[in-house]
Amino acid sequence: MDAVPFELGLNTFGDVASDDGRTMSDAETVRLLIDEARLAEAVGLDVFSVGEHYREGFVDSATPVILAGIATATSRIRLGSAVTVLSTNDPVRLYNEFSTLDAISNGRAQMVVGRASQTQSFPLFGYDLADYEELFEQKLELFMRLQREESVTWSGTVRAPLVDQTLHPTMRPGGIPTWVGVGGSPESVIRAARYGLPLMLAIIGGQPERFAGHVDLYFRALEQFGQPRLPVGQHSLGLVADTDEEAAETWWRSWEPMVTMMSKERGFYPPTRERYDLELSTGALFVGSPETVARKIARMVRTLHLSRFDLKYDVFGLPRTARARSIELLGTEVAPRVRELLADASFRG
């Protein structure tokens, strides 16, 4: 098997943290994200990404602003979104925001765009969910043309037309790295290949191996569209602690109420300890000691031909000390161990 270049990153949805049993304020959590990104850079992680949500318990509604604050506090780590809800954003405004972020960070900006798994932004910004597919298709086409062309003339049904439009500040030639986030739709996989964009798999439950077919479809579609081989990444939730037992108990205390809420809202399975333990052993929760998490990540890199793995390290109410320790262990112990395992041709997980 060919060697796989590998990046390990973090992403956050801006879940409000706790501190000594006290729920932190929204403002405190925003500042905490900057501190955590600084720590991620210090321990050698490659990417720090921030999501986009519009509901209680999350503080990531102004992603480019948070990333710009992080850019001024760091110098090396790459900065991105996870995920930018392109359907309810204006591509022109996004271009301006991320070209400015790229300038502030000296070329470290990137992003993952997606259609949204949570839909609060549609009524908030006056969009109709019935236009879900058309909004994303038109806006992705415009956004990529803005990145790839010096002057753009465009017309569609989702915004005002553009005539010979050049935006400032200009992005670097070709634009910034832009991934397409996919939660399981084969159509989204093919769309990413058609646009020649890297694929980010959002795997939040069940066995990650089931996405192997999506990766195969992506590589075949890239070839059919005449595109080069492009990176595949995985986003999953998890926590690293000094022992498997500590990680499992710490994550459960915050994960169980979150999944209980989501099961009522979205028809997910109700959380049980038995189901939780199954997710830890064979599912999409990357929770455990450095060795446990490293072996699981390395297995996914091999199985899904990953170039990048992003760990969503926060969940509502998780203590800030646990968050910090997870970041520290991910950089100092998990990352080097994953690369060591991937260098071992005999490793099978």
PDB file of C-alpha atoms in Angstrom, residues 12 64 87 151 316:
ATOM      1  CA  THR A  12     -15.038  22.470  17.787  1.00  0.00           C
ATOM      2  CA  PRO A  64     -14.559  33.701  10.644  1.00  0.00           C
ATOM      3  CA  SER A  87     -26.700  26.974   1.772  1.00  0.00           C
ATOM      4  CA  SER A 151     -13.381  38.221 -12.674  1.00  0.00           C
ATOM      5  CA  PHE A 316     -21.626  20.667  26.120  1.00  0.00           C
TER       6      PHE A 316
END
